[in-house]
Amino acid sequence: MQEQIYKGVRTNIYRAIRQSDQKDVTLKVLSEKYILKKDIERFSKEFEIGSKLHNKNIIQYLALESSPFGPVIVTEFFDGKRITESIPEKGLPLEHFLRIAIQLSDALEEIHAKKVIYKDFKPHNIIFEKKTNSLKLIDFCISTQIELEAHHETTINKLEGTIQYISPEQTGRMNRSLDYRTDFYSLGITLYELLCGSLPFKAKEPIEYIHFHLAKTPQTPSSLRPEIPVTVSNIIMKLIQKNAEDRYQSASALRSDLEECLRQWRKTGKIDSFEIARNDFSDKFLISEKLYGREGERKVLLEVFEKASRHKGEFLLITGYPGVGKSTLIQEILKPVTGKMGYFISGSFDQFSRGTAYSALSTAFESLIKYILSENQQKINEWKKKIINALGQNGQIIIDIIPSLELIIGKQQVVQELAPIESQNRFNMVFINFLKVFTRMESPVVLFIDDLQWADSASLQTIQLMAREMEIKYFLLIAACRDNEMDSYHPVSLMLNEIKSVRENVTTIKLSPLNKENTNKLISDALGCSQKKSSTLSDEIYRKTEGNPFFIKLFLRSLYDEKALNFSVHSGWEWDIKSTKKMLATENVIDLMLHKLNSFSSNTQRAVQFASCLRNVFDLSELSLILGQQNNVTLLDLKPLFDAGMLVQDDDSIRFVHERVREASYAMIHDDLKEMTHFEIGSLLWKNIPEEQIKSR
């Protein structure tokens, strides 16, 4: 090694000479304290992705070597400096900026062509060489190769990417999965900084940046620098649109617009206004995750939250058939909750684990504890004092269902055993006191409980008490259930009647399927065409799906998989209406999914069958343990399900996109083998997972 180029928290970078040919190279190594299994896996993943990219504007990955100090990534040596050192206070000159922007869009086109999501566009990752005006994009350590990635709300210190540059969907506070279009937003923020000399948003706290990304529209570059042509300003503003559907859809269209700007500037010294993104087609099949036909329901949802955040607690019930979009509607509340610095926590009951008491409440409040543990020690100590004061000698009661609470309040004394009814009453009282600790005017709490129809009796009692409790201020309880699976004698129906007899302000939203018009809007957006063009196709799909949003999306995906939908560079998406009419209808969506699942390899079928026996959200490492193989092998087995949009990944967690997918996967296990399969899984987990982790599941 000749010299150290960069010293970071997790990695160090050195300049070295390769002995085989005496060429300069760059070595990336892990910091000594970060040589852990997951970090080694991340290095391997980075090299696997980086070595597939071949573009003059992307650093070339040469080798992945082993050393006594852990893995070493070898890349070409590029004698430049981070572009942050080259940005003048008022931003780059226009022509210089355009040349850089074109190079970056060229690099992004290669990245997306290889089905990679970069996820970390920022000036810090751009190495620029002044003499040749050339640049290299570096660092693919958080990049992914899946086309769709789940991104759920998480603690700020666990967000991937750099908070000043991440897209709204990358914050986890939007009802959107993550796809390649997140890179356009981060590139837009980067270009804004290069052109204007400063970021579009300035915040003191990380949560402020998240709020700005979600809700604030910055000043346009041309308003900050009047000499910037409006067209260039419009290009940047299109890149940083809040919704991915409103951004550029392809790097080639972006590069084309930038090249036209540069051509005009060099020729005339000005840039005339022209229609940007006019040939902006994407060959990636993505179904829009926007909310369709729910304007009235969304308004009610936000009004109820506004009431709860001002004073008195509120209870909202959402009903509807499976796949009608209950969970999707609820996600619309994430933005306003973030704007009020509140907490959104959620949990779902599991039809295959109905004997597990408080499972949804446990999941929801475990996430709340994670938020607190991510704060500084002073704040954690303040929370500790408040929680202990509220729980008194009964702390262990809450720790039993929320094990991570012990990390805040420490070990607690064993509580006295009581008779079942008395024990339930004591739990309810202690739990309400625990909840009240977190509900404050400056940070309202929204608790969302999904699939209430599968709740255990103990949970129903606690939920009923929360809904009836008049003294819980700044609190919104939302419950969703499938009313088609409940008669008037169902425990949930009886509970709801009890709640309505006590409190007047029970708001109910009943979601119905989409009508023909909104079905057509969804389909035309997915195919990037006019509603007039898609009307014949949407009429046929509406007839087969009866307007159920989940079934519509599943049917569209089936058309794509069966090659009835094809992309043309000249005319965009095209379809075969005859094939569509022959496709299996979705009166029974489970049958449609079983048809798809049965087309996968035996390894893929086995993996998803075992996964369906776990939870709707399961750990990759846990499934790999059950299958007796490495994580990378399990990911390969599951890839067809990711490609089909049936599973989405969020780091080491994997989620079924809908409970119906899990139901179909579980239905593949023969009834005579179900009990034995569960026993086999339980035995493996019991032998290999620490007892404290098993208790927390």
XYZ file of C-alpha atoms in Angstrom:
697
model
C 0.000 0.000 0.000
C 1.277 3.452 -0.924
C -1.094 5.789 0.943
C -4.413 5.988 2.712
C -6.930 7.917 0.612
C -9.936 7.799 2.917
C -10.650 6.811 6.522
C -14.259 6.104 7.411
C -16.195 4.573 10.278
C -16.764 1.241 8.550
C -14.202 1.215 5.746
C -10.761 2.520 4.825
C -9.491 3.131 1.283
C -5.878 2.894 0.148
C -3.916 3.492 -3.027
C -1.723 0.520 -3.961
C 0.256 -1.017 -6.827
C -0.896 -4.303 -8.354
C 2.122 -6.598 -8.532
C 0.988 -8.441 -11.668
C 1.247 -5.368 -13.927
C 2.524 -2.544 -11.656
C -0.693 -0.560 -12.200
C -2.159 1.724 -9.549
C -5.317 0.359 -7.948
C -7.574 1.280 -5.036
C -8.155 -1.054 -2.098
C -11.289 -0.902 0.032
C -11.023 -2.719 3.369
C -13.223 -3.037 6.422
C -12.312 -1.171 9.588
C -10.983 -3.597 12.161
C -14.009 -3.461 14.455
C -16.439 -4.056 11.573
C -15.131 -7.404 10.365
C -18.387 -9.195 11.078
C -20.208 -11.800 9.003
C -22.844 -9.322 7.759
C -20.157 -6.826 6.749
C -18.242 -9.498 4.840
C -21.498 -10.441 3.075
C -22.085 -6.780 2.226
C -18.597 -6.552 0.691
C -19.304 -9.619 -1.440
C -22.629 -8.147 -2.521
C -21.014 -4.823 -3.432
C -18.399 -6.524 -5.589
C -20.998 -8.758 -7.244
C -23.002 -5.678 -8.242
C -20.067 -3.396 -9.086
C -18.318 -5.949 -11.275
C -21.381 -6.125 -13.566
C -21.237 -2.425 -14.377
C -19.118 -1.335 -17.330
C -19.226 2.368 -18.064
C -16.524 5.019 -18.382
C -18.280 7.067 -15.685
C -18.412 4.227 -13.125
C -15.388 3.043 -11.183
C -14.236 -0.341 -12.490
C -14.364 -3.214 -9.993
C -11.399 -5.531 -10.590
C -11.284 -8.209 -7.897
C -12.456 -9.364 -4.494
C -9.470 -10.628 -2.537
C -9.068 -12.110 0.923
C -6.488 -10.991 3.440
C -5.633 -11.490 7.121
C -7.653 -8.296 7.711
C -10.786 -9.520 5.952
C -12.066 -9.100 2.379
C -10.530 -6.488 0.061
C -12.328 -4.892 -2.895
C -9.887 -3.916 -5.646
C -10.963 -1.179 -8.066
C -9.215 0.911 -10.683
C -7.328 3.942 -9.399
C -8.815 7.231 -10.581
C -6.724 10.274 -9.777
C -9.467 12.708 -8.863
C -11.103 14.272 -5.833
C -14.616 14.216 -4.491
C -16.666 16.685 -6.478
C -17.723 18.445 -3.271
C -14.308 20.140 -3.372
C -15.096 21.637 -6.790
C -18.482 23.253 -6.111
C -18.270 27.069 -5.966
C -20.372 28.872 -3.364
C -22.907 29.931 -6.008
C -22.794 26.687 -7.984
C -21.063 25.448 -11.123
C -21.028 27.382 -14.400
C -23.883 26.164 -16.604
C -21.867 24.444 -19.358
C -19.606 22.756 -16.812
C -22.700 21.604 -14.912
C -24.377 20.197 -18.023
C -21.294 18.149 -18.960
C -21.227 16.644 -15.466
C -24.980 15.993 -15.438
C -24.767 14.179 -18.786
C -21.975 11.942 -17.495
C -23.989 11.109 -14.375
C -27.120 10.300 -16.372
C -24.986 8.101 -18.628
C -23.709 6.214 -15.565
C -27.244 5.873 -14.236
C -28.450 4.430 -17.541
C -25.877 1.631 -17.221
C -26.826 1.020 -13.575
C -30.520 0.674 -14.354
C -29.857 -1.395 -17.471
C -28.229 -3.987 -15.198
C -31.326 -3.915 -12.932
C -29.440 -2.263 -10.093
C -30.841 0.358 -7.708
C -27.915 2.563 -6.679
C -29.604 4.125 -3.589
C -26.751 6.481 -2.667
C -26.449 9.290 -5.222
C -24.637 12.239 -3.609
C -21.652 14.476 -4.435
C -19.540 12.558 -1.916
C -19.742 9.502 -4.210
C -18.615 11.362 -7.324
C -14.876 11.515 -7.998
C -13.997 14.339 -10.395
C -10.786 14.946 -12.337
C -10.408 18.629 -13.306
C -7.815 18.276 -16.071
C -9.958 16.008 -18.214
C -13.376 17.071 -16.848
C -14.123 13.394 -16.301
C -15.768 11.699 -13.343
C -16.370 8.314 -11.781
C -19.279 7.166 -9.657
C -18.103 5.078 -6.690
C -19.404 3.030 -3.752
C -22.137 0.480 -4.421
C -22.212 -0.834 -0.857
C -25.961 -0.319 -0.332
C -27.041 -0.978 -3.913
C -29.463 -3.796 -4.681
C -30.271 -5.952 -7.690
C -33.955 -6.534 -7.050
C -36.482 -4.531 -9.035
C -38.742 -3.775 -6.079
C -37.773 -3.367 -2.454
C -39.984 -2.933 0.566
C -39.174 0.139 2.550
C -40.897 0.494 5.875
C -40.683 3.183 8.488
C -37.611 2.638 10.626
C -35.415 4.498 13.051
C -33.411 7.347 11.535
C -30.063 5.791 12.399
C -30.989 2.674 10.398
C -31.985 4.459 7.203
C -29.929 3.429 4.183
C -28.430 6.271 2.213
C -27.570 9.827 3.239
C -30.529 11.657 4.723
C -30.002 14.924 2.807
C -30.310 13.043 -0.505
C -32.714 10.127 0.029
C -36.016 9.976 -1.816
C -39.371 10.244 -0.022
C -39.976 6.511 -0.469
C -36.496 5.727 0.873
C -37.466 7.341 4.198
C -39.981 4.548 4.760
C -42.659 7.156 5.519
C -44.575 6.749 2.247
C -46.996 4.156 0.953
C -44.479 3.198 -1.722
C -42.029 0.392 -2.318
C -38.561 1.311 -3.509
C -37.668 0.913 -7.174
C -35.059 2.294 -9.570
C -36.759 5.704 -9.681
C -35.474 6.515 -6.207
C -32.128 7.199 -7.930
C -33.646 9.983 -10.031
C -34.685 11.855 -6.890
C -31.254 11.560 -5.265
C -29.589 12.533 -8.537
C -31.917 15.544 -8.685
C -30.894 16.668 -5.191
C -27.240 16.202 -6.190
C -27.647 18.234 -9.401
C -29.498 20.939 -7.472
C -26.529 21.273 -5.118
C -24.016 21.292 -7.970
C -25.915 24.006 -9.835
C -27.028 26.173 -6.903
C -24.123 25.659 -4.516
C -26.417 24.488 -1.715
C -28.938 21.782 -0.918
C -32.620 22.467 -1.609
C -33.456 21.765 2.048
C -31.663 22.940 5.162
C -32.608 21.333 8.457
C -31.250 21.122 11.982
C -32.573 17.654 12.813
C -32.720 14.467 10.685
C -36.494 14.198 11.166
C -36.816 17.657 9.593
C -35.042 16.439 6.461
C -37.486 13.542 6.269
C -40.439 15.928 6.562
C -38.982 18.188 3.856
C -38.420 15.259 1.473
C -42.019 14.170 2.014
C -43.859 17.464 1.936
C -41.804 20.549 1.070
C -41.261 21.875 -2.449
C -37.960 23.786 -2.666
C -37.282 26.988 -4.547
C -36.555 26.364 -8.203
C -32.920 26.684 -9.305
C -33.877 29.494 -11.702
C -35.401 31.493 -8.847
C -32.147 31.171 -6.883
C -29.934 31.902 -9.898
C -31.894 33.951 -12.472
C -29.266 33.247 -15.142
C -30.171 29.536 -15.115
C -32.471 28.706 -18.057
C -35.975 27.684 -17.030
C -35.688 24.420 -18.984
C -32.648 23.295 -16.960
C -34.476 24.278 -13.790
C -37.530 22.269 -14.900
C -35.387 19.172 -15.516
C -34.082 19.264 -11.958
C -37.518 19.950 -10.485
C -38.936 16.971 -12.398
C -36.237 14.745 -10.941
C -37.149 15.728 -7.368
C -40.893 15.191 -7.599
C -42.309 13.522 -4.488
C -44.058 10.711 -6.375
C -41.856 8.389 -8.430
C -44.467 8.339 -11.204
C -43.955 12.083 -11.753
C -40.161 11.896 -12.165
C -38.196 10.847 -15.218
C -38.822 7.190 -15.965
C -35.603 6.514 -17.883
C -32.037 7.779 -17.709
C -31.861 7.854 -21.500
C -34.667 10.450 -21.677
C -32.915 12.514 -19.011
C -29.603 12.354 -20.853
C -31.324 13.296 -24.118
C -32.821 16.438 -22.556
C -29.496 17.447 -20.995
C -27.675 16.920 -24.294
C -30.207 19.133 -26.070
C -29.631 21.836 -23.445
C -25.862 21.616 -23.940
C -26.204 21.658 -27.745
C -28.331 24.823 -27.653
C -26.091 26.520 -25.106
C -22.940 25.898 -27.127
C -24.596 27.010 -30.345
C -26.472 30.157 -29.245
C -25.480 30.882 -25.650
C -29.057 30.334 -24.522
C -31.540 27.491 -24.078
C -34.990 27.838 -25.567
C -37.959 26.301 -23.814
C -38.853 22.795 -25.036
C -41.008 19.946 -23.793
C -38.893 17.806 -21.496
C -39.298 14.034 -21.100
C -41.290 13.808 -24.314
C -39.880 10.367 -25.196
C -39.650 9.132 -21.650
C -40.625 5.447 -21.856
C -39.477 2.818 -19.390
C -39.116 -0.816 -20.363
C -39.419 -1.824 -16.701
C -42.842 -3.178 -15.828
C -43.984 -1.334 -12.706
C -47.539 -1.070 -11.449
C -48.330 2.288 -9.893
C -48.735 2.298 -6.110
C -50.761 5.484 -6.095
C -54.127 5.488 -4.371
C -57.009 5.266 -6.842
C -60.641 6.130 -6.189
C -60.151 6.757 -2.466
C -60.234 10.567 -2.294
C -63.204 10.645 0.106
C -61.840 7.891 2.349
C -58.418 9.534 2.454
C -60.012 12.825 3.515
C -61.847 11.078 6.373
C -58.647 9.339 7.486
C -56.679 12.593 7.654
C -59.521 14.433 9.408
C -59.703 11.760 12.113
C -55.938 11.964 12.624
C -56.106 15.749 12.859
C -58.765 15.457 15.586
C -56.708 12.905 17.515
C -53.530 14.975 17.260
C -55.282 18.047 18.675
C -56.820 16.521 21.768
C -59.146 13.588 22.347
C -58.264 10.077 21.230
C -60.059 8.635 18.216
C -61.006 5.154 17.005
C -61.223 4.389 13.273
C -62.501 1.124 11.854
C -61.770 0.141 8.239
C -63.575 -2.793 6.678
C -63.522 -4.451 3.291
C -62.827 -7.629 1.353
C -59.267 -9.022 1.066
C -57.228 -7.070 -1.481
C -59.503 -4.043 -1.526
C -56.716 -1.771 -0.253
C -57.217 -1.290 3.500
C -53.508 -1.293 4.352
C -52.688 0.874 1.323
C -55.152 3.534 2.472
C -53.708 3.540 5.990
C -50.216 4.255 4.671
C -51.481 7.678 3.552
C -51.264 8.744 7.184
C -47.470 8.392 7.335
C -46.747 11.838 5.893
C -48.900 13.829 8.348
C -47.661 11.748 11.285
C -44.076 12.574 10.341
C -45.031 16.240 9.921
C -46.248 16.310 13.525
C -43.171 14.419 14.781
C -45.481 11.601 15.854
C -45.198 7.815 15.989
C -46.867 5.389 13.585
C -46.718 1.800 14.808
C -48.481 -1.218 13.410
C -49.041 -4.908 13.895
C -51.075 -7.600 12.188
C -52.774 -10.709 13.501
C -51.895 -13.979 11.830
C -54.500 -16.543 10.809
C -51.943 -19.333 11.273
C -50.910 -18.244 14.801
C -54.180 -17.426 16.511
C -53.075 -19.050 19.737
C -50.333 -16.451 20.294
C -51.685 -13.769 22.623
C -50.978 -10.085 21.932
C -48.912 -10.826 18.792
C -49.984 -7.707 16.866
C -49.611 -5.437 19.908
C -46.187 -6.905 20.607
C -44.998 -6.232 17.046
C -46.316 -2.669 17.090
C -44.821 -1.639 20.404
C -41.506 -3.367 19.751
C -41.098 -0.903 16.870
C -41.905 1.983 19.224
C -39.184 0.833 21.623
C -36.727 0.731 18.691
C -37.489 4.399 18.023
C -36.668 5.271 21.609
C -33.478 3.200 21.659
C -32.260 5.124 18.603
C -32.310 8.406 20.554
C -29.436 9.786 22.623
C -28.749 8.487 26.113
C -30.201 11.538 27.840
C -33.564 11.059 26.121
C -33.492 7.311 26.802
C -32.988 8.045 30.490
C -35.932 10.464 30.433
C -38.128 7.791 28.856
C -36.899 5.256 31.428
C -38.011 7.491 34.287
C -41.448 8.114 32.754
C -42.063 4.425 31.996
C -41.002 3.236 35.452
C -43.227 5.868 37.075
C -46.172 4.686 34.988
C -45.641 0.942 35.509
C -44.546 0.888 39.127
C -43.891 -2.671 40.240
C -45.583 -4.146 37.176
C -42.863 -3.598 34.572
C -42.374 -7.313 33.952
C -45.970 -7.601 32.724
C -45.157 -5.367 29.761
C -41.692 -6.875 29.226
C -43.372 -10.274 28.786
C -44.982 -9.063 25.542
C -42.440 -6.363 24.602
C -39.063 -7.924 25.536
C -36.929 -5.039 24.222
C -38.459 -2.747 26.854
C -36.018 -4.360 29.297
C -33.189 -2.577 27.431
C -34.673 0.722 28.627
C -36.003 0.026 32.132
C -33.753 -2.877 33.080
C -34.709 -6.162 34.733
C -37.939 -6.046 36.725
C -39.189 -8.031 39.668
C -41.486 -11.003 39.177
C -45.145 -10.049 39.602
C -47.645 -11.869 41.760
C -49.672 -14.556 40.022
C -53.410 -13.936 39.874
C -56.478 -15.766 38.675
C -57.044 -15.502 34.889
C -59.716 -12.764 35.007
C -57.826 -10.706 37.577
C -54.600 -11.166 35.613
C -56.266 -9.882 32.418
C -57.696 -6.867 34.238
C -54.292 -6.060 35.727
C -52.623 -6.353 32.331
C -55.169 -4.023 30.748
C -54.695 -1.393 33.430
C -50.899 -1.542 33.229
C -50.942 -1.504 29.420
C -53.126 1.617 29.287
C -50.757 3.372 31.705
C -47.843 2.314 29.489
C -49.554 3.677 26.365
C -50.274 7.027 27.999
C -46.534 7.591 28.512
C -46.075 8.077 24.760
C -49.194 10.001 23.762
C -48.280 13.682 23.919
C -49.413 16.759 22.033
C -45.942 17.229 20.521
C -45.842 13.597 19.292
C -49.230 11.928 18.712
C -49.355 8.141 18.401
C -51.134 6.196 15.661
C -51.565 2.479 16.334
C -52.719 0.416 13.351
C -53.950 -3.133 13.964
C -54.555 -5.151 10.800
C -56.515 -8.381 10.269
C -58.501 -7.900 13.452
C -60.725 -10.855 12.500
C -57.902 -13.198 13.549
C -57.209 -11.614 16.946
C -57.038 -13.720 20.102
C -59.535 -13.023 22.902
C -56.967 -11.405 25.234
C -55.925 -8.944 22.529
C -59.555 -8.111 21.754
C -60.145 -7.187 25.376
C -57.144 -4.856 25.389
C -58.086 -3.284 22.043
C -61.639 -2.767 23.279
C -60.303 -1.031 26.372
C -58.050 1.258 24.278
C -60.977 2.143 22.016
C -63.291 2.858 24.951
C -60.751 4.707 27.101
C -61.705 8.377 26.962
C -58.626 9.722 28.750
C -56.023 8.704 26.163
C -55.301 11.963 24.390
C -53.314 12.513 21.182
C -53.936 8.901 20.194
C -55.511 7.333 17.105
C -56.367 3.635 17.123
C -57.037 2.210 13.667
C -58.336 -1.322 13.227
C -58.853 -3.085 9.893
C -60.776 -6.287 9.336
C -62.369 -8.419 6.648
C -66.058 -7.944 7.353
C -66.956 -10.685 4.852
C -65.370 -13.229 7.219
C -67.377 -12.118 10.267
C -71.023 -12.667 11.166
C -72.923 -10.833 13.906
C -71.769 -13.382 16.507
C -68.088 -13.140 15.659
C -66.008 -11.964 18.684
C -64.890 -8.877 16.756
C -68.482 -7.970 15.851
C -69.506 -8.261 19.496
C -66.498 -6.169 20.574
C -67.307 -3.424 18.071
C -70.909 -3.275 19.282
C -69.633 -2.822 22.835
C -67.333 0.016 21.772
C -70.082 1.808 19.832
C -72.400 1.598 22.842
C -69.894 3.538 24.932
C -68.366 6.145 22.643
C -70.017 8.151 19.916
C -66.967 9.108 17.848
C -66.347 5.763 16.150
C -65.540 6.510 12.522
C -66.061 3.680 10.050
C -64.735 3.456 6.497
C -66.031 0.633 4.328
C -63.857 0.140 1.256
C -65.513 -1.125 -1.908
C -63.844 -2.321 -5.117
C -62.758 0.256 -7.684
C -65.197 1.321 -10.361
C -64.442 1.012 -14.081
C -63.040 4.535 -14.349
C -60.505 4.113 -11.536
C -59.588 0.643 -12.758
C -58.744 2.193 -16.106
C -56.691 4.967 -14.423
C -54.624 2.354 -12.594
C -54.037 0.332 -15.755
C -53.241 3.325 -17.990
C -50.697 4.582 -15.436
C -49.080 1.137 -15.235
C -48.753 1.007 -19.026
C -47.836 4.663 -19.524
C -50.586 5.327 -22.036
C -53.802 7.302 -22.361
C -56.970 6.055 -20.697
C -58.600 5.930 -24.116
C -55.937 3.522 -25.378
C -56.174 1.233 -22.328
C -59.990 1.233 -22.074
C -60.571 -2.037 -23.969
C -57.953 -3.843 -21.906
C -59.206 -2.367 -18.626
C -62.806 -3.348 -19.418
C -61.696 -6.966 -19.770
C -59.586 -6.848 -16.611
C -62.415 -5.189 -14.684
C -64.760 -7.964 -15.767
C -62.346 -10.600 -14.489
C -61.340 -8.879 -11.222
C -64.537 -6.967 -10.340
C -62.399 -3.953 -9.486
C -60.441 -5.491 -6.599
C -57.112 -3.526 -6.612
C -54.950 -6.436 -5.518
C -56.525 -8.764 -8.096
C -56.084 -6.113 -10.818
C -52.368 -5.813 -10.074
C -51.968 -9.571 -9.849
C -53.735 -10.019 -13.192
C -51.565 -7.362 -14.858
C -48.476 -9.106 -13.554
C -49.767 -12.413 -14.936
C -50.240 -10.802 -18.358
C -46.636 -9.602 -18.250
C -45.313 -12.986 -17.140
C -47.297 -14.766 -19.860
C -45.872 -12.374 -22.530
C -49.297 -10.894 -23.266
C -47.752 -7.506 -22.391
C -44.659 -6.470 -24.337
C -42.582 -3.322 -24.536
C -41.738 -1.567 -27.797
C -39.129 1.196 -27.922
C -41.254 2.956 -30.536
C -44.721 2.783 -28.981
C -44.304 1.757 -25.336
C -46.355 -1.081 -23.830
C -48.507 -3.176 -26.141
C -50.893 -6.024 -25.316
C -52.734 -8.921 -26.880
C -56.424 -8.580 -26.045
C -57.178 -12.116 -27.298
C -54.677 -13.605 -24.831
C -56.160 -11.443 -22.101
C -59.623 -12.833 -22.697
C -58.262 -16.387 -22.485
C -56.456 -15.739 -19.199
C -57.805 -17.387 -16.054
C -60.228 -15.075 -14.275
C -59.693 -14.237 -10.626
C -62.989 -15.273 -9.060
C -60.688 -17.372 -6.902
C -57.413 -15.476 -6.614
C -55.833 -18.325 -4.650
C -56.236 -20.582 -7.704
C -54.557 -17.977 -9.913
C -51.594 -17.690 -7.554
C -51.337 -21.446 -7.133
C -51.140 -21.716 -10.921
C -48.238 -19.259 -10.873
C -46.497 -20.838 -7.865
C -46.695 -24.296 -9.408
C -44.752 -23.036 -12.427
C -41.679 -22.367 -10.259
C -38.864 -24.833 -9.575
C -39.124 -27.336 -6.737
C -36.507 -25.385 -4.743
C -38.530 -22.171 -5.063
C -41.751 -23.952 -4.097
C -40.087 -25.527 -1.067
C -38.652 -22.177 0.068
C -41.946 -20.298 -0.163
C -43.867 -23.142 1.509
C -41.578 -22.972 4.545
C -41.741 -19.168 4.490
C -45.544 -19.289 4.619
C -45.305 -21.229 7.890
C -43.416 -18.352 9.518
C -44.961 -14.866 9.470
C -46.115 -12.423 6.836
C -42.758 -10.678 7.408
C -39.950 -13.156 7.990
C -36.173 -13.106 8.407
C -33.972 -14.264 5.552
C -31.485 -15.858 7.953
C -34.281 -17.702 9.754
C -35.640 -19.181 6.530
C -32.097 -20.124 5.437
C -31.614 -21.925 8.737
C -34.788 -23.927 8.168
C -33.766 -24.758 4.594
C -30.228 -25.661 5.716
C -28.448 -23.339 3.300
C -26.686 -19.961 2.982
C -28.611 -16.687 2.630
C -27.443 -16.140 -0.945
C -28.825 -19.550 -1.980
C -32.170 -18.777 -0.351
C -32.340 -15.429 -2.169
C -31.684 -17.242 -5.440
C -34.512 -19.686 -4.663
C -36.877 -16.806 -3.887
C -35.880 -14.656 -6.874
C -38.817 -15.805 -9.070
C -41.192 -14.578 -6.357
C -39.436 -11.207 -6.171
C -39.609 -10.946 -9.961
C -43.315 -11.829 -9.917
C -44.028 -9.152 -7.330
C -45.179 -11.709 -4.739
C -42.394 -10.967 -2.258
C -40.530 -7.758 -1.453
C -37.292 -7.427 0.466
C -36.259 -4.894 3.090
C -32.624 -5.616 3.992
C -32.688 -8.983 5.846
C -36.494 -9.029 6.133
C -38.790 -10.356 3.435
C -42.505 -9.678 3.187
C -45.370 -11.315 1.348
C -46.973 -8.473 -0.609
C -50.368 -9.639 0.590
C -51.787 -12.202 2.988
C -53.429 -13.887 -0.008
C -50.013 -14.712 -1.466
C -49.047 -16.329 1.800
C -52.341 -18.234 1.889
C -51.692 -19.597 -1.604
C -48.134 -20.588 -0.646
C -49.401 -22.341 2.486
C -52.101 -24.122 0.455
C -49.320 -25.816 -1.550
C -48.432 -27.895 1.529
C -50.543 -31.051 1.600
C -52.937 -31.045 4.563
C -51.478 -34.318 5.849
C -48.009 -32.721 5.976
C -48.848 -29.353 7.573
C -48.550 -30.506 11.174
C -45.253 -32.286 10.508
C -43.887 -29.242 8.656
C -44.646 -26.945 11.592
C -43.083 -29.433 14.000
C -39.924 -29.627 11.849
C -39.636 -25.825 11.694
C -40.256 -25.410 15.421
C -37.619 -28.011 16.298
C -34.995 -26.335 14.114
C -35.704 -22.890 15.548
C -35.709 -24.177 19.110
C -32.302 -25.791 18.649
C -30.638 -22.900 16.855
C -32.188 -19.628 18.096
C -31.452 -18.228 21.583
C -34.324 -18.582 24.041
C -34.738 -14.819 24.521
C -35.245 -14.355 20.769
C -37.845 -17.127 20.652
C -39.776 -15.424 23.470
C -39.847 -12.187 21.510
C -41.453 -13.796 18.446
